[in-house]
Amino acid sequence: MMERQIPALANMPTELINRFAARLLPADVRSGQFVDRIGITFTELSIQRIVGEMPVEGNRTPHGRLHGGASVTLAESLGTIGCHLHAGLGRTAVGVDINATHHRAATSGIVTGIATPLHLGRSLASYQVTIVDEEQRKLCTSRITCMIQSA
């Protein structure tokens, strides 16, 4: 399959990538500025690979570990953006399933999520998201499936 490129994103600065990505997020996430609140920044955007980072600081449980819900939020944000990019203009992606397996805890630093497609169909798209710490140790593996429909 030939990867569809978004030429305007090829050499775009991170700040502009983040502004573009924020517009692709579902309205319920965007209206509450949730992604900003937990500190997600996007560093790569294409249909084949979406990368984002998030600080552990501010996203911990009372026990000092990265909150699993924050990991799932990072995974959902990355996977949903990939599904929106795949859907194309005039269509939208709506999440219908997400799951996550937490492999290990992080207590500090920055975590990175990498979303890659599992299936890019006409009506459904699925992404796998792997979240790693700064030493590239796998913290979480998630899968998100979105239904693609007319906007």
Short mmCIF file of C-alpha atoms in Angstrom, two decimals:
data_model
loop_
_atom_site.label_atom_id
_atom_site.label_comp_id
_atom_site.label_asym_id
_atom_site.label_seq_id
_atom_site.Cartn_x
_atom_site.Cartn_y
_atom_site.Cartn_z
CA MET A 1 0.00 0.00 0.00
CA MET A 2 1.35 3.40 -0.93
CA GLU A 3 1.41 5.83 1.99
CA ARG A 4 -0.64 8.96 1.50
CA GLN A 5 1.43 11.95 2.51
CA ILE A 6 0.30 15.27 3.85
CA PRO A 7 2.79 17.56 2.11
CA ALA A 8 2.10 20.51 4.41
CA LEU A 9 3.22 18.42 7.40
CA ALA A 10 6.46 17.14 5.91
CA ASN A 11 8.76 19.78 7.43
CA MET A 12 6.37 21.55 9.74
CA PRO A 13 7.70 22.79 13.11
CA THR A 14 6.46 20.90 16.18
CA GLU A 15 4.35 23.88 17.33
CA LEU A 16 2.39 23.89 14.05
CA ILE A 17 2.03 20.09 14.12
CA ASN A 18 0.48 20.42 17.57
CA ARG A 19 -1.97 23.11 16.43
CA PHE A 20 -2.97 20.98 13.41
CA ALA A 21 -3.31 17.85 15.55
CA ALA A 22 -5.46 19.64 18.13
CA ARG A 23 -8.00 20.43 15.41
CA LEU A 24 -8.29 16.72 14.60
CA LEU A 25 -9.13 15.66 18.14
CA PRO A 26 -12.72 14.79 19.00
CA ALA A 27 -14.74 17.80 20.16
CA ASP A 28 -15.17 16.44 23.72
CA VAL A 29 -11.38 16.26 24.13
CA ARG A 30 -10.67 19.52 22.29
CA SER A 31 -13.29 21.61 24.09
CA GLY A 32 -11.87 20.71 27.50
CA GLN A 33 -8.27 21.19 26.35
CA PHE A 34 -7.57 17.83 27.97
CA VAL A 35 -4.56 17.11 25.77
CA ASP A 36 -3.02 20.44 26.78
CA ARG A 37 -3.86 19.81 30.43
CA ILE A 38 -1.93 16.55 30.56
CA GLY A 39 0.89 17.91 28.41
CA ILE A 40 0.71 15.86 25.20
CA THR A 41 2.78 17.22 22.33
CA PHE A 42 2.85 15.71 18.85
CA THR A 43 6.18 15.29 17.08
CA GLU A 44 5.28 13.28 13.95
CA LEU A 45 2.10 13.06 11.89
CA SER A 46 1.41 10.80 8.94
CA ILE A 47 -1.12 8.09 8.26
CA GLN A 48 1.58 5.47 8.84
CA ARG A 49 3.10 6.91 12.03
CA ILE A 50 1.91 9.33 14.70
CA VAL A 51 4.27 10.14 17.57
CA GLY A 52 3.55 12.12 20.70
CA GLU A 53 5.14 12.76 24.07
CA MET A 54 3.75 13.37 27.54
CA PRO A 55 5.40 14.18 30.89
CA VAL A 56 4.97 11.79 33.80
CA GLU A 57 4.98 14.82 36.14
CA GLY A 58 1.39 15.92 36.69
CA ASN A 59 0.01 12.60 35.41
CA ARG A 60 0.82 10.36 38.38
CA THR A 61 -1.30 8.25 40.71
CA PRO A 62 -1.16 8.95 44.46
CA HIS A 63 1.53 6.23 44.55
CA GLY A 64 3.80 8.26 42.24
CA ARG A 65 3.42 6.13 39.11
CA LEU A 66 2.21 7.27 35.68
CA HIS A 67 -1.57 7.00 35.75
CA GLY A 68 -2.90 4.28 33.42
CA GLY A 69 -5.66 6.65 32.31
CA ALA A 70 -3.04 9.14 31.14
CA SER A 71 -1.39 6.38 29.08
CA VAL A 72 -4.75 5.48 27.54
CA THR A 73 -5.41 9.16 26.80
CA LEU A 74 -2.07 9.41 24.99
CA ALA A 75 -2.86 6.24 23.03
CA GLU A 76 -6.37 7.39 22.13
CA SER A 77 -5.16 10.81 21.05
CA LEU A 78 -2.49 9.38 18.73
CA GLY A 79 -4.68 6.61 17.29
CA THR A 80 -7.66 8.89 16.72
CA ILE A 81 -5.52 11.40 14.84
CA GLY A 82 -4.21 8.60 12.62
CA CYS A 83 -7.78 7.46 11.90
CA HIS A 84 -8.82 11.04 11.08
CA LEU A 85 -5.88 11.42 8.70
CA HIS A 86 -6.78 8.13 7.02
CA ALA A 87 -10.47 9.08 6.77
CA GLY A 88 -9.62 12.19 4.74
CA LEU A 89 -11.56 15.35 4.03
CA GLY A 90 -15.33 15.22 4.48
CA ARG A 91 -15.13 12.16 6.73
CA THR A 92 -14.51 11.69 10.41
CA ALA A 93 -13.37 8.94 12.76
CA VAL A 94 -15.26 7.97 15.91
CA GLY A 95 -13.68 5.70 18.49
CA VAL A 96 -15.55 2.43 19.06
CA ASP A 97 -12.98 0.39 21.04
CA ILE A 98 -9.78 0.91 22.97
CA ASN A 99 -7.80 -1.41 25.20
CA ALA A 100 -4.49 -1.19 26.97
CA THR A 101 -2.03 -3.51 28.65
CA HIS A 102 0.28 -1.81 31.14
CA HIS A 103 3.65 -3.57 31.23
CA ARG A 104 5.63 -1.48 33.70
CA ALA A 105 5.45 1.78 35.64
CA ALA A 106 7.14 5.10 35.02
CA THR A 107 7.73 7.53 37.86
CA SER A 108 9.48 10.43 36.12
CA GLY A 109 10.56 11.82 32.79
CA ILE A 110 8.83 11.89 29.44
CA VAL A 111 6.95 9.00 27.84
CA THR A 112 6.59 8.62 24.08
CA GLY A 113 3.71 7.01 22.20
CA ILE A 114 4.08 5.65 18.68
CA ALA A 115 0.93 4.78 16.74
CA THR A 116 1.08 2.57 13.66
CA PRO A 117 -1.85 1.23 11.63
CA LEU A 118 -3.11 -2.31 12.00
CA HIS A 119 -5.99 -1.91 9.53
CA LEU A 120 -6.95 0.99 7.27
CA GLY A 121 -10.33 0.17 5.78
CA ARG A 122 -13.20 2.17 4.32
CA SER A 123 -15.40 1.97 7.41
CA LEU A 124 -12.99 0.94 10.20
CA ALA A 125 -9.40 1.82 11.04
CA SER A 126 -7.28 0.41 13.85
CA TYR A 127 -3.97 1.53 15.29
CA GLN A 128 -1.56 -0.04 17.72
CA VAL A 129 0.09 2.38 20.11
CA THR A 130 3.26 1.51 21.99
CA ILE A 131 4.27 3.77 24.87
CA VAL A 132 7.89 3.74 26.01
CA ASP A 133 9.96 5.57 28.62
CA GLU A 134 13.15 7.53 27.98
CA GLU A 135 15.18 4.29 28.05
CA GLN A 136 12.88 2.82 25.36
CA ARG A 137 11.38 0.33 27.83
CA LYS A 138 7.84 -0.64 26.89
CA LEU A 139 5.32 0.74 29.39
CA CYS A 140 2.02 0.13 27.64
CA THR A 141 0.59 -1.40 24.48
CA SER A 142 -2.82 -0.20 23.34
CA ARG A 143 -5.12 -0.77 20.38
CA ILE A 144 -7.77 1.66 19.21
CA THR A 145 -10.43 1.08 16.57
CA CYS A 146 -12.42 3.91 14.99
CA MET A 147 -15.47 3.86 12.76
CA ILE A 148 -15.12 6.09 9.72
CA GLN A 149 -18.19 8.03 8.66
CA SER A 150 -19.25 11.13 6.78
CA ALA A 151 -18.58 14.35 8.68
#
